[in-house]
Every structure is written in structure tokens, then in C-alpha cells.
Short mmCIF file of C-alpha atoms and ligand atoms in Angstrom, two decimals:
data_model
loop_
_atom_site.label_atom_id
_atom_site.label_comp_id
_atom_site.label_asym_id
_atom_site.label_seq_id
_atom_site.Cartn_x
_atom_site.Cartn_y
_atom_site.Cartn_z
CA UNK A 1 0.00 0.00 0.00
CA UNK A 2 1.48 3.33 -1.12
CA UNK A 3 1.00 6.45 0.97
CA UNK A 4 0.03 8.58 -2.01
CA UNK A 5 -0.65 8.30 -5.72
CA UNK A 6 -0.57 11.48 -7.81
CA UNK A 7 -2.32 11.67 -11.19
CA UNK A 8 -0.87 14.21 -13.66
CA UNK A 9 2.74 15.40 -13.91
CA UNK A 10 2.16 19.12 -14.43
CA UNK A 11 3.95 21.56 -12.13
CA UNK A 12 1.27 21.10 -9.46
CA UNK A 13 1.22 17.30 -9.58
CA UNK A 14 5.02 17.16 -9.51
CA UNK A 15 5.19 19.62 -6.61
CA UNK A 16 2.54 17.72 -4.64
CA UNK A 17 4.47 14.47 -5.19
CA UNK A 18 7.79 16.06 -4.16
CA UNK A 19 6.29 17.68 -1.04
CA UNK A 20 4.92 14.32 0.11
CA UNK A 21 8.06 12.35 -0.77
CA UNK A 22 10.34 14.78 1.07
CA UNK A 23 8.25 14.22 4.19
CA UNK A 24 8.94 10.51 4.01
CA UNK A 25 5.76 9.28 2.34
CA UNK A 26 5.90 6.71 -0.47
CA UNK A 27 4.63 8.27 -3.70
CA UNK A 28 3.90 7.09 -7.26
CA UNK A 29 2.96 9.49 -10.04
CA UNK A 30 0.98 8.62 -13.20
CA UNK A 31 1.00 10.82 -16.32
CA UNK A 32 -1.04 10.42 -19.52
CA UNK A 33 1.63 11.86 -21.85
CA UNK A 34 4.95 10.19 -22.68
CA UNK A 35 6.91 12.91 -20.84
CA UNK A 36 6.38 14.83 -17.62
CA UNK A 37 5.67 18.56 -17.58
CA UNK A 38 2.03 19.31 -18.39
CA UNK A 39 2.03 23.06 -19.08
CA UNK A 40 5.79 23.35 -18.40
CA UNK A 41 7.37 21.46 -21.30
CA UNK A 42 9.68 22.07 -24.28
CA UNK A 43 9.50 20.45 -27.71
CA UNK A 44 10.99 20.82 -31.20
CA UNK A 45 7.66 21.82 -32.72
CA UNK A 46 8.86 23.42 -35.96
CA UNK A 47 12.37 22.75 -37.28
CA UNK A 48 15.31 20.72 -35.92
CA UNK A 49 17.24 22.65 -33.27
CA UNK A 50 14.34 25.04 -32.45
CA UNK A 51 13.22 24.31 -28.90
CA UNK A 52 9.75 25.72 -28.22
CA UNK A 53 7.68 26.01 -25.06
CA UNK A 54 4.22 24.96 -26.30
CA UNK A 55 2.67 26.19 -23.04
CA UNK A 56 4.27 28.33 -20.31
CA UNK A 57 7.39 30.28 -21.23
CA UNK A 58 7.76 33.28 -18.88
CA UNK A 59 8.06 32.62 -15.17
CA UNK A 60 7.30 35.56 -12.87
CA UNK A 61 5.20 33.17 -10.78
CA UNK A 62 7.75 30.35 -10.87
CA UNK A 63 10.72 32.36 -9.62
CA UNK A 64 8.57 34.00 -6.93
CA UNK A 65 6.88 30.78 -5.83
CA UNK A 66 7.41 30.05 -2.13
CA UNK A 67 7.09 26.33 -2.94
CA UNK A 68 9.77 26.31 -5.68
CA UNK A 69 12.08 28.55 -3.66
CA UNK A 70 12.09 26.00 -0.83
CA UNK A 71 13.17 23.15 -3.17
CA UNK A 72 16.73 22.49 -4.42
CA UNK A 73 15.72 22.82 -8.09
CA UNK A 74 18.98 24.48 -9.17
CA UNK A 75 20.79 21.31 -8.08
CA UNK A 76 18.60 19.44 -10.57
CA UNK A 77 19.47 21.69 -13.49
CA UNK A 78 17.00 24.61 -13.27
CA UNK A 79 18.60 27.94 -14.13
CA UNK A 80 16.54 31.12 -14.38
CA UNK A 81 17.73 33.53 -17.07
CA UNK A 82 16.79 37.19 -16.72
CA UNK A 83 16.21 39.30 -19.83
CA UNK A 84 17.37 42.91 -19.61
CA UNK A 85 13.70 43.94 -19.21
CA UNK A 86 11.02 41.60 -17.83
CA UNK A 87 8.33 43.04 -20.10
CA UNK A 88 7.69 45.77 -22.65
CA UNK A 89 4.43 47.09 -24.10
CA UNK A 90 5.09 48.88 -27.42
CA UNK A 91 2.84 51.58 -28.86
CA UNK A 92 2.04 52.63 -32.42
CA UNK A 93 4.29 55.72 -32.13
CA UNK A 94 7.39 53.53 -31.75
CA UNK A 95 7.76 54.08 -27.99
CA UNK A 96 7.05 51.54 -25.23
CA UNK A 97 6.00 51.37 -21.59
CA UNK A 98 8.08 48.86 -19.67
CA UNK A 99 7.92 46.68 -16.63
CA UNK A 100 11.48 46.80 -15.40
CA UNK A 101 13.14 45.36 -12.31
CA UNK A 102 13.44 49.00 -11.24
CA UNK A 103 10.29 50.79 -10.04
CA UNK A 104 11.81 54.12 -11.09
CA UNK A 105 12.47 52.98 -14.68
CA UNK A 106 8.96 51.53 -14.93
CA UNK A 107 7.34 54.66 -13.53
CA UNK A 108 9.39 56.88 -15.88
CA UNK A 109 8.15 54.91 -18.90
CA UNK A 110 4.55 55.84 -18.00
CA UNK A 111 5.20 59.57 -18.35
CA UNK A 112 5.42 62.36 -15.74
CA UNK A 113 1.76 62.34 -14.66
CA UNK A 114 1.64 58.63 -13.80
CA UNK A 115 5.10 58.06 -12.33
CA UNK A 116 3.98 59.18 -8.84
CA UNK A 117 0.71 57.21 -8.76
CA UNK A 118 2.54 54.06 -9.89
CA UNK A 119 5.22 54.39 -7.21
CA UNK A 120 2.57 54.97 -4.55
CA UNK A 121 0.73 51.87 -5.76
CA UNK A 122 3.60 49.36 -5.65
CA UNK A 123 6.18 50.70 -3.21
CA UNK A 124 4.28 49.94 0.04
CA UNK A 125 4.12 46.24 -0.88
CA UNK A 126 7.65 45.65 -2.11
CA UNK A 127 9.53 45.44 1.22
CA UNK A 128 7.00 42.81 2.38
CA UNK A 129 6.64 40.98 -0.94
CA UNK A 130 7.91 37.55 0.14
CA UNK A 131 5.54 37.36 3.09
CA UNK A 132 2.69 38.75 1.03
CA UNK A 133 3.28 36.21 -1.77
CA UNK A 134 3.28 33.37 0.74
CA UNK A 135 0.11 34.67 2.41
CA UNK A 136 -2.05 35.09 -0.69
CA UNK A 137 -0.72 32.00 -2.46
CA UNK A 138 -1.49 29.89 0.62
CA UNK A 139 -5.05 31.08 0.94
CA UNK A 140 -7.64 29.88 1.68
CA UNK A 141 -6.70 28.77 5.12
CA UNK A 142 -3.88 26.31 4.46
CA UNK A 143 -1.83 28.63 6.67
CA UNK A 144 -2.67 31.62 8.81
CA UNK A 145 -1.46 34.90 7.24
CA UNK A 146 1.97 35.91 8.54
CA UNK A 147 1.33 39.57 7.86
CA UNK A 148 -2.45 40.09 8.01
CA UNK A 149 -2.15 43.88 7.86
CA UNK A 150 -0.26 43.90 4.53
CA UNK A 151 -2.55 41.18 3.18
CA UNK A 152 -5.59 43.27 4.10
CA UNK A 153 -4.05 46.34 2.42
CA UNK A 154 -3.33 44.27 -0.65
CA UNK A 155 -6.93 43.04 -0.62
CA UNK A 156 -8.25 46.61 -0.44
CA UNK A 157 -6.16 47.61 -3.45
CA UNK A 158 -6.63 44.41 -5.44
CA UNK A 159 -10.09 43.00 -4.75
CA UNK A 160 -11.98 45.65 -6.76
CA UNK A 161 -11.89 45.44 -10.57
CA UNK A 162 -8.68 46.51 -12.29
CA UNK A 163 -10.62 49.30 -14.01
CA UNK A 164 -11.00 50.91 -10.55
CA UNK A 165 -7.35 50.53 -9.78
CA UNK A 166 -6.25 52.07 -13.08
CA UNK A 167 -8.41 55.15 -12.45
CA UNK A 168 -5.45 56.49 -10.50
CA UNK A 169 -3.53 56.74 -13.81
CA UNK A 170 -4.08 59.75 -16.08
CA UNK A 171 -2.56 58.52 -19.33
CA UNK A 172 -3.01 55.55 -21.61
CA UNK A 173 0.52 54.15 -21.22
CA UNK A 174 0.12 52.91 -17.64
CA UNK A 175 -3.53 51.93 -18.18
CA UNK A 176 -2.64 49.86 -21.24
CA UNK A 177 0.30 48.06 -19.68
CA UNK A 178 -1.78 47.27 -16.60
CA UNK A 179 -4.76 46.03 -18.67
CA UNK A 180 -2.35 43.71 -20.45
CA UNK A 181 -1.13 42.31 -17.13
CA UNK A 182 -4.69 41.45 -16.11
CA UNK A 183 -5.30 39.81 -19.47
CA UNK A 184 -2.55 37.25 -18.75
CA UNK A 185 -5.13 35.16 -16.92
CA UNK A 186 -7.88 35.95 -19.45
CA UNK A 187 -9.88 37.79 -16.81
CA UNK A 188 -12.35 40.48 -17.92
CA UNK A 189 -10.84 43.83 -16.88
CA UNK A 190 -13.91 44.69 -14.80
CA UNK A 191 -13.91 41.41 -12.86
CA UNK A 192 -13.55 40.85 -9.11
CA UNK A 193 -9.94 40.84 -7.85
CA UNK A 194 -8.52 41.67 -11.28
CA UNK A 195 -6.63 44.57 -9.71
CA UNK A 196 -4.77 42.01 -7.60
CA UNK A 197 -3.83 40.01 -10.70
CA UNK A 198 -2.20 43.02 -12.35
CA UNK A 199 -0.50 43.99 -9.09
CA UNK A 200 0.94 40.50 -8.58
CA UNK A 201 2.59 40.51 -12.02
CA UNK A 202 4.00 44.00 -11.47
CA UNK A 203 5.31 43.24 -7.96
CA UNK A 204 6.77 39.94 -9.16
CA UNK A 205 8.75 41.81 -11.83
CA UNK A 206 10.19 44.27 -9.32
CA UNK A 207 10.98 41.57 -6.78
CA UNK A 208 12.62 38.89 -8.94
CA UNK A 209 11.93 39.56 -12.62
CA UNK A 210 10.15 37.55 -15.28
CA UNK A 211 12.78 34.99 -16.24
CA UNK A 212 12.74 32.15 -18.73
CA UNK A 213 14.18 28.77 -17.83
CA UNK A 214 17.48 27.93 -19.53
CA UNK A 215 16.84 25.35 -22.24
CA UNK A 216 13.07 25.78 -21.92
CA UNK A 217 10.30 25.33 -19.37
CA UNK A 218 10.83 21.57 -19.51
CA UNK A 219 13.83 22.09 -17.24
CA UNK A 220 11.47 23.16 -14.41
CA UNK A 221 9.53 19.91 -14.75
CA UNK A 222 12.69 17.82 -15.19
CA UNK A 223 14.18 19.35 -12.04
CA UNK A 224 11.04 18.50 -10.04
CA UNK A 225 10.96 14.97 -11.52
CA UNK A 226 14.69 14.42 -10.84
CA UNK A 227 14.28 15.47 -7.24
CA UNK A 228 11.19 13.28 -6.85
CA UNK A 229 13.09 10.23 -8.11
CA UNK A 230 15.99 10.91 -5.73
CA UNK A 231 13.46 11.03 -2.90
CA UNK A 232 12.31 7.52 -3.88
CA UNK A 233 9.16 8.51 -5.81
CA UNK A 234 8.29 6.63 -8.99
CA UNK A 235 6.98 8.14 -12.22
CA UNK A 236 4.87 6.24 -14.77
CA UNK A 237 4.31 8.01 -18.10
CA UNK A 238 2.01 7.02 -20.99
CA UNK A 239 -0.58 6.10 -18.38
CA UNK A 240 -3.93 7.84 -18.75
CA UNK A 241 -6.07 7.27 -15.69
CA UNK A 242 -9.70 6.67 -16.58
CA UNK A 243 -11.01 5.13 -13.34
CA UNK A 244 -9.81 4.97 -9.75
CA UNK A 245 -9.43 1.21 -10.28
CA UNK A 246 -6.61 1.94 -12.76
CA UNK A 247 -4.44 3.01 -9.81
CA UNK A 248 -2.57 0.94 -7.22
CA UNK A 249 -3.88 0.84 -3.64
CA UNK A 250 -2.91 3.98 -1.71
CA UNK A 251 -3.90 5.88 1.40
CA UNK A 252 -4.44 9.07 -0.61
CA UNK A 253 -4.99 10.01 -4.26
CA UNK A 254 -4.09 13.48 -5.52
CA UNK A 255 -5.42 14.64 -8.90
CA UNK A 256 -3.64 17.26 -11.00
CA UNK A 257 -6.61 17.17 -13.37
CA UNK A 258 -9.62 19.29 -14.21
CA UNK A 259 -12.51 18.98 -11.74
CA UNK A 260 -14.66 17.59 -14.57
CA UNK A 261 -12.17 14.79 -15.30
CA UNK A 262 -11.84 14.03 -11.59
CA UNK A 263 -15.62 13.77 -11.20
CA UNK A 264 -15.70 11.32 -14.10
CA UNK A 265 -12.74 9.24 -12.87
CA UNK A 266 -13.77 9.09 -9.23
CA UNK A 267 -17.54 8.87 -9.82
CA UNK A 268 -18.43 12.17 -8.14
CA UNK A 269 -21.51 12.66 -10.32
CA UNK A 270 -22.51 16.32 -10.55
CA UNK A 271 -20.28 17.52 -7.68
CA UNK A 272 -18.32 19.97 -9.86
CA UNK A 273 -21.11 20.77 -12.33
CA UNK A 274 -21.12 24.46 -11.36
CA UNK A 275 -17.43 24.83 -12.20
CA UNK A 276 -17.07 27.11 -15.23
CA UNK A 277 -14.38 27.07 -17.92
CA UNK A 278 -13.17 30.26 -19.58
CA UNK A 279 -12.25 31.27 -23.12
CA UNK A 280 -9.52 29.51 -25.05
CA UNK A 281 -6.31 30.68 -26.68
CA UNK A 282 -4.79 30.37 -30.12
CA UNK A 283 -1.07 29.65 -29.79
CA UNK A 284 1.65 30.07 -32.42
CA UNK A 285 5.24 28.91 -32.03
CA UNK A 286 7.56 30.45 -34.61
CA UNK A 287 10.99 29.56 -35.89
CA UNK A 288 12.51 32.90 -36.98
CA UNK A 289 15.46 33.80 -39.15
CA UNK A 290 16.53 36.47 -36.64
CA UNK A 291 15.15 38.50 -33.72
CA UNK A 292 11.71 40.13 -33.99
CA UNK A 293 12.15 43.54 -35.71
CA UNK A 294 10.31 45.57 -33.06
CA UNK A 295 10.21 49.30 -33.75
CA UNK A 296 10.50 50.14 -30.04
CA UNK A 297 14.05 49.47 -28.79
CA UNK A 298 12.72 48.47 -25.35
CA UNK A 299 10.76 45.59 -26.92
CA UNK A 300 14.00 44.20 -28.37
CA UNK A 301 15.44 43.88 -24.86
CA UNK A 302 12.39 42.39 -23.13
CA UNK A 303 11.67 38.72 -22.46
CA UNK A 304 7.90 39.24 -22.71
CA UNK A 305 6.20 41.72 -25.04
CA UNK A 306 2.48 42.54 -24.75
CA UNK A 307 0.63 43.56 -27.91
CA UNK A 308 -2.43 45.79 -27.70
CA UNK A 309 -2.64 49.37 -28.94
CA UNK A 310 -4.49 50.70 -25.88
CA UNK A 311 -6.60 49.55 -22.94
CA UNK A 312 -9.84 49.88 -24.98
CA UNK A 313 -8.48 47.59 -27.69
CA UNK A 314 -7.40 45.06 -25.05
CA UNK A 315 -10.82 45.21 -23.35
CA UNK A 316 -12.59 44.74 -26.70
CA UNK A 317 -10.45 41.70 -27.55
CA UNK A 318 -11.10 40.10 -24.14
CA UNK A 319 -14.84 40.75 -24.37
CA UNK A 320 -15.02 39.28 -27.87
CA UNK A 321 -13.41 36.02 -26.75
CA UNK A 322 -15.00 35.67 -23.32
CA UNK A 323 -18.50 37.17 -23.71
CA UNK A 324 -19.38 37.61 -27.39
CA UNK A 325 -18.30 34.19 -28.63
CA UNK A 326 -16.21 35.54 -31.52
CA UNK A 327 -12.53 35.83 -32.29
CA UNK A 328 -11.20 39.39 -31.93
CA UNK A 329 -10.25 41.31 -35.08
CA UNK A 330 -7.30 42.81 -33.21
CA UNK A 331 -6.34 40.18 -30.65
CA UNK A 332 -4.53 41.15 -27.47
CA UNK A 333 -1.35 39.10 -27.58
CA UNK A 334 1.27 37.95 -25.15
CA UNK A 335 4.57 37.11 -26.79
CA UNK A 336 7.81 35.72 -25.39
CA UNK A 337 11.23 35.82 -27.05
CA UNK A 338 13.49 33.54 -24.98
CA UNK A 339 16.33 34.06 -27.47
CA UNK A 340 17.11 37.51 -26.04
CA UNK A 341 18.72 35.71 -23.13
CA UNK A 342 18.89 31.99 -23.94
CA UNK A 343 20.95 31.05 -27.02
CA UNK A 344 20.29 27.33 -26.47
CA UNK A 345 16.77 27.56 -27.93
CA UNK A 346 17.69 27.87 -31.61
CA UNK A 347 20.63 27.45 -34.02
CA UNK A 348 23.11 30.36 -34.07
CA UNK A 349 21.53 33.62 -35.19
CA UNK A 350 18.01 32.13 -35.28
CA UNK A 351 15.23 32.56 -32.72
CA UNK A 352 12.13 30.86 -31.38
CA UNK A 353 9.17 33.17 -30.79
CA UNK A 354 6.08 32.37 -28.71
CA UNK A 355 2.70 34.13 -29.08
CA UNK A 356 -0.93 33.65 -28.22
CA UNK A 357 -4.22 35.50 -28.45
CA UNK A 358 -7.59 34.85 -26.84
CA UNK A 359 -10.46 33.12 -28.66
CA UNK A 360 -13.82 31.70 -27.53
CA UNK A 361 -13.89 28.31 -25.82
CA UNK A 362 -13.67 25.47 -28.32
CA UNK A 363 -13.13 27.88 -31.27
CA UNK A 364 -12.03 26.03 -34.40
CA UNK A 365 -10.88 28.90 -36.64
CA UNK A 366 -7.39 30.12 -37.53
CA UNK A 367 -6.17 33.33 -35.82
CA UNK A 368 -2.77 33.34 -37.57
CA UNK A 369 -3.53 36.17 -39.98
CA UNK A 370 -5.09 38.45 -37.33
CA UNK A 371 -2.14 37.82 -34.98
CA UNK A 372 0.44 38.52 -37.66
CA UNK A 373 -1.34 41.73 -38.69
CA UNK A 374 -1.08 42.83 -35.04
CA UNK A 375 2.63 41.94 -34.96
CA UNK A 376 3.30 43.85 -38.17
CA UNK A 377 1.91 47.02 -36.53
CA UNK A 378 4.65 46.98 -33.90
CA UNK A 379 7.34 44.97 -35.71
CA UNK A 380 7.11 45.75 -39.45
CA UNK A 381 8.81 43.05 -41.47
CA UNK A 382 7.99 40.34 -38.93
CA UNK A 383 6.49 38.00 -41.53
CA UNK A 384 9.70 38.07 -43.58
CA UNK A 385 11.58 36.51 -40.66
CA UNK A 386 9.28 33.49 -40.35
CA UNK A 387 10.97 30.19 -41.24
CA UNK A 388 8.21 27.95 -39.85
CA UNK A 389 5.23 28.13 -37.54
CA UNK A 390 3.30 25.58 -35.45
CA UNK A 391 -0.24 26.61 -34.55
CA UNK A 392 -2.59 25.21 -31.92
CA UNK A 393 -6.15 26.39 -31.31
CA UNK A 394 -8.49 25.23 -28.53
CA UNK A 395 -9.13 21.71 -29.93
CA UNK A 396 -5.39 21.00 -30.32
CA UNK A 397 -4.56 22.42 -26.87
CA UNK A 398 -7.31 20.32 -25.27
CA UNK A 399 -6.09 17.23 -27.13
CA UNK A 400 -2.53 17.77 -25.87
CA UNK A 401 -3.58 18.27 -22.28
CA UNK A 402 -6.95 17.20 -20.90
CA UNK A 403 -6.77 19.99 -18.29
CA UNK A 404 -7.20 22.68 -20.95
CA UNK A 405 -10.93 22.09 -21.41
CA UNK A 406 -12.11 23.93 -24.56
CA UNK A 407 -8.61 25.44 -24.86
CA UNK A 408 -8.90 27.21 -21.48
CA UNK A 409 -5.25 27.33 -20.37
CA UNK A 410 -6.30 28.48 -16.88
CA UNK A 411 -8.25 25.21 -16.35
CA UNK A 412 -11.26 27.21 -15.23
CA UNK A 413 -12.59 30.73 -15.74
CA UNK A 414 -10.81 33.40 -13.71
CA UNK A 415 -13.93 35.45 -13.18
CA UNK A 416 -16.43 36.22 -10.44
CA UNK A 417 -16.06 34.36 -7.14
CA UNK A 418 -14.30 31.54 -9.00
CA UNK A 419 -11.22 33.78 -9.22
CA UNK A 420 -10.65 33.16 -5.52
CA UNK A 421 -12.91 30.26 -4.61
CA UNK A 422 -12.19 27.34 -6.90
CA UNK A 423 -13.17 24.62 -7.74
CA UNK A 424 -16.09 25.11 -5.30
CA UNK A 425 -17.03 27.37 -2.47
CA UNK A 426 -15.21 25.55 0.35
CA UNK A 427 -12.80 26.16 3.22
CA UNK A 428 -10.74 23.17 2.06
CA UNK A 429 -10.82 23.36 -1.74
CA UNK A 430 -8.23 20.58 -2.14
CA UNK A 431 -10.59 18.04 -0.53
CA UNK A 432 -13.31 16.21 -2.44
CA UNK A 433 -16.41 14.18 -1.47
CA UNK A 434 -14.11 11.16 -0.98
CA UNK A 435 -11.89 11.50 2.13
CA UNK A 436 -8.90 9.86 0.41
CA UNK A 437 -9.15 11.82 -2.86
CA UNK A 438 -7.68 15.32 -3.30
CA UNK A 439 -7.38 17.79 -6.19
CA UNK A 440 -4.25 19.91 -6.74
CA UNK A 441 -4.47 21.37 -10.27
CA UNK A 442 -4.69 25.05 -11.20
CA UNK A 443 -8.45 24.66 -10.81
CA UNK A 444 -7.67 25.17 -7.10
CA UNK A 445 -6.22 28.27 -5.36
CA UNK A 446 -4.10 30.20 -6.08
CA UNK A 447 -5.06 29.40 -9.71
CA UNK A 448 -3.23 29.22 -13.03
CA UNK A 449 0.51 29.53 -13.61
CA UNK A 450 3.66 27.50 -13.18
CA UNK A 451 4.23 27.99 -9.46
CA UNK A 452 3.38 24.63 -7.90
CA UNK A 453 1.51 26.35 -5.06
CA UNK A 454 -1.75 24.44 -5.64
CA UNK A 455 0.29 21.24 -5.42
CA UNK A 456 2.06 22.49 -2.31
CA UNK A 457 -1.20 23.48 -0.59
CA UNK A 458 -2.94 20.24 -1.55
CA UNK A 459 0.04 18.19 -0.30
CA UNK A 460 -0.32 19.94 3.05
CA UNK A 461 -3.94 18.80 3.27
CA UNK A 462 -2.82 15.27 2.32
CA UNK A 463 0.02 14.96 4.82
CA UNK A 464 -2.20 16.27 7.61
CA UNK A 465 -4.65 13.47 6.82
CA UNK A 466 -1.93 10.82 6.48
CA UNK A 467 -0.47 11.77 9.85
CA UNK A 468 -3.90 11.63 11.52
CA UNK A 469 -4.64 8.12 10.22
CA UNK A 470 -1.67 5.79 10.67
C1 FAD B 501 -0.28 28.24 -24.27
C2 FAD B 501 -0.05 28.39 -22.79
C3 FAD B 501 0.73 29.43 -22.31
C4 FAD B 501 0.97 29.57 -20.94
N1 FAD B 501 1.84 30.54 -20.51
C5 FAD B 501 2.20 30.58 -19.21
C6 FAD B 501 3.32 31.37 -18.80
O1 FAD B 501 4.01 31.98 -19.61
N2 FAD B 501 3.64 31.37 -17.46
C7 FAD B 501 2.95 30.63 -16.55
O2 FAD B 501 3.29 30.67 -15.36
N3 FAD B 501 1.91 29.84 -16.93
C8 FAD B 501 1.54 29.78 -18.23
N4 FAD B 501 0.56 28.91 -18.65
C9 FAD B 501 -0.27 28.23 -17.65
C10 FAD B 501 0.44 27.06 -17.01
O3 FAD B 501 1.05 26.25 -17.99
C11 FAD B 501 -0.57 26.24 -16.21
O4 FAD B 501 -1.31 27.09 -15.35
C12 FAD B 501 0.13 25.19 -15.38
O5 FAD B 501 0.87 24.30 -16.20
C13 FAD B 501 -0.89 24.41 -14.55
O6 FAD B 501 -0.21 23.38 -13.89
P1 FAD B 501 -0.99 22.08 -13.41
O7 FAD B 501 0.03 21.19 -12.80
O8 FAD B 501 -2.17 22.48 -12.61
O9 FAD B 501 -1.59 21.41 -14.74
P2 FAD B 501 -0.92 21.02 -16.11
O10 FAD B 501 0.39 21.69 -16.26
O11 FAD B 501 -1.94 21.26 -17.13
O12 FAD B 501 -0.62 19.47 -15.98
C14 FAD B 501 -1.63 18.51 -15.87
C15 FAD B 501 -1.03 17.17 -16.24
O13 FAD B 501 -1.97 16.14 -15.92
C16 FAD B 501 -2.00 15.21 -16.98
N5 FAD B 501 -3.31 14.53 -16.94
C17 FAD B 501 -4.52 15.11 -17.08
N6 FAD B 501 -5.48 14.17 -16.99
C18 FAD B 501 -4.85 12.98 -16.78
C19 FAD B 501 -5.31 11.64 -16.59
N7 FAD B 501 -6.61 11.32 -16.61
N8 FAD B 501 -4.38 10.66 -16.39
C20 FAD B 501 -3.05 10.97 -16.34
N9 FAD B 501 -2.58 12.22 -16.52
C21 FAD B 501 -3.47 13.21 -16.73
C22 FAD B 501 -1.80 16.05 -18.22
O14 FAD B 501 -1.33 15.27 -19.32
C23 FAD B 501 -0.74 17.05 -17.73
O15 FAD B 501 0.56 16.56 -17.92
C24 FAD B 501 0.35 28.70 -20.02
C25 FAD B 501 -0.42 27.63 -20.49
C26 FAD B 501 -0.59 27.45 -21.86
C27 FAD B 501 -1.32 26.25 -22.38
#
């Protein structure tokens, strides 16, 4: 009898398995795909020698994760590489607002009227960032807040919609960059707690940057898997779990899956029927003949580049995908260019380039042309650099990873109460109707991203139970 079986080797499943194994529990992990990684993987999707991240590529949440920071992942080959600028947001006039490690540089890029309001927004939180990150990523109630006063202040600033928070800015530059930050989790800009989402990405940049992982995001997963094996855990790939009976006897089962899949596998009937999935994305991985020819010099130095002419255009694109059921004409795009700092991703002089835009759930069209028209606005001549492209819309994303239901890369809408309370309204969201079955995917708090904190929090619930029942 094993102590714990984990299903799904995404960052959360791997973290849950590691957390249990390092506390002396016997753990086996089962993964449907032939390699570990889930949303943190790297593959040669286009041409030989071009190493693409089909899913996550930029890691503000990974480098700031209290769970990852407590693990010896560097010893297992993980190396964070920091671009000169974490993020840039270019405008049609050839200039750009930036998210820099330095608050002063960031504030200056917003223009004189918004430099002060931006500093006043972020500076109170920065000295307490590590404690704050631990407190809000551990909620709800897996640990008591260490600094309740700062957490409450953060809640006051972040719980209202981001459109309230950005009222303090006078000009479009800061408003646009901030709207783009919120759009990283596909949340509507006017949604509950969307201010907090934007704030987290900004604070993360100032605290530790938005790095990429050397060699690709796979190295995060490989480091977790290597550590798990050294701790005595076993990993079984190519093993899709369809029923609980497919798994060996164990005292606890931890699912890094969607709530819907868990309900089907464990026979929970309609338990998660109220769980909602969000819009999908259309992803393109490019092999390029050289770097992206951005007009704005700042964009050439940034790891991540957001594309959206202004906050209204970003809001329109999000609404089209999430509420109006149509693909946006001018998609808001997040792009990552790992080659600015990691030469291992492509042959000498060449680059990989990563981009996605939002589309309705399950959308079957092709967004390539609309995305490339957007890119040409800010990087004229982009198309001439394209050697090859690999595209994936919602059906392909869902086929690659069952957690991305309808192409929703957040494994559940980040909107309304579900932003904070997922997968159900519960004080112990990692528990399920079965006392030995737990859920640890990004459908649980603190939500999407490669940070392993859902796995960490779920593991805590599991080891408490295992210690109570010898
Ligand atoms: C295109 C894209 C871009 C993204 N960009 C970023 C980014 O830049 N930065 C960032 O931090 N995050 C990003 N994300 C989000 C991030 O990848 C996810 O939030 C994160 O991977 C969630 O981790 P997880 O462990 O909960 O689930 P996943 O990583 O999805 O892993 C789940 C695993 O479970 C396996 N599985 C599912 N069902 C079964 C079953 N029945 N039996 C066995 N195995 C099963 C799957 O095969 C998968 O390996 C992106 C995601 C996508 C798709």
C-alpha cells in the first residue's frame, strides 16, 4: 500500500508528489503523456534545433513561488535567465512602456503624470513581498497569514476590478500596460480581484523579474521529476487514468486534473457541475530567421512583449473572446522571445518566438492572420523573418492536455467568485467528497501559472490526513 498516488505530472502534480516524498511518504505518479511537464514542457515543434515552449514560457510566478524557492531545483538543473527587461508594451508611435526590475524605470516609462501614482501603488508592498506572496498564495486557510495587515491592504487595493485601480492613472501608457497584465489570466478587466492580478505581475517583476528557464520550461519539470526520483518517488508516463481502479492501492490520491475529469474518474456525479471554464487561446510557435524587428528598442530587450494598442483595444479583444463568442479582429497578444537571453533555444543567429491571443472556448478557426497583422503594426517586417510556424487552437490544446478544457489554459474561468474560490465554495478546496481523494491542479487556489503552489497546498492537506490516520 502506497501512501500517495498522484495523477498528472504538471507543475502542481510534480510539486505535490515532491512535497509528500520529502516528508517521508511513499509516492507514485501517473501521467497520460509520454513525458512529464504538463504546461511546463519544451519540444521541437517546428524545425530541428528550435526548442519551443508549447505552453508556459515566462516565469514571474515560478521564480517568486514560495514552494519552488524551498526546493533544491537548481541542483537538478534549473537555471533562471533574466532578460534585460522583464516586459515591454510597445505603442504605435514607436515608444514603449516597460515593466522593469526598477520601479523608477517603470514609472518613468509611463510619463510624468503617472510616475507618482505608480510608485505609490507598488512601493508599500515591495519590502513585504515575500511574506505577502506566501500569504495570498497559501489562501484559503492552508496557513494563517503571517502579515495580516499587509494582506488586508493588498486586498483593499486588489479586490476591486482593475478598471477601478487604473483610475489612478491619467494617461493611456500605464492603463494599457496594466490592462495587459490582467489579461494574462484571461480575466475580464472589470472582474472581481482583477486589480490584484495586475498587481501580482508587477510586484513579481520588481521583486525577482520575469525569467525564462534555460533550455526551456521543460527544465522546471525535469528538475522537479529528478528530485522526486531521488526522494524515492516513482513516475509512470504514458498512463492515462480513466477510473480509480486503474491506480494501485494507496492511502491518498491526488489529482492534477480538471474537476470535470476528476468527477468522471472518481464517480463524483454532478459535484463539480457548477465549475465554469473560460475562453480559449490560439497559440503560435515560430521559428525565426533572426530576432523580432520591433520598432521600439525596449521591446527588443524584453523577455515578454504585450501587444495591444491601448486599454480599450485590449478590453474589446477580451470581451469578444470571453462574452461575445467571436474571435477578436485585433487580438490582445502575449509574446515571449526567450532568445534575447537563452541562445540554447535555436541554431546560431536564429530565434524561437512564442505568441498567443484569446479566442472563444472550443473555437475552431485560424487566428494566424489576425495575430500577424497585429505583430506587423509593432514589428514591421515580422512576416519576412518566419521560417516555420506551429499553430494550436483550442481543440489542439485540449487534445494535448486534458486539463485545458475547450482550450482554457487556466483550467477554469478566472472570473467572479471563482477567481478566488475554486473549484467550489469551500474552506478546504483541495478536498473532495471522498476523504482519500484530493485535487491539486490550477483549478484550485491560487489558480493558473507555473508555481506549484496548488500542489504544495494540496500536499499539506494530504500529509495532515496521512499523519492523523496511521
Ligand atoms: C499556451 C499556454 C501558455 C501559458 N503561458 C504561461 C506562462 O508563460 N507562465 C505561466 O506561469 N503559466 C503559463 N501557462 C499556464 C500554465 O502552464 C498552467 O497554469 C500550469 O501548467 C498548470 O499546472 P498544473 O500542474 O495544474 O496542470 P498542467 O500543467 O496542465 O498538468 C496537468 C497534467 O496532468 C496530466 N493529466 C490530465 N489528466 C490525466 C489523466 N486522466 N491521467 C493521467 N494524466 C493526466 C496532463 O497530461 C498534464 O501533464 C500557459 C499555459 C498554456 C497552455
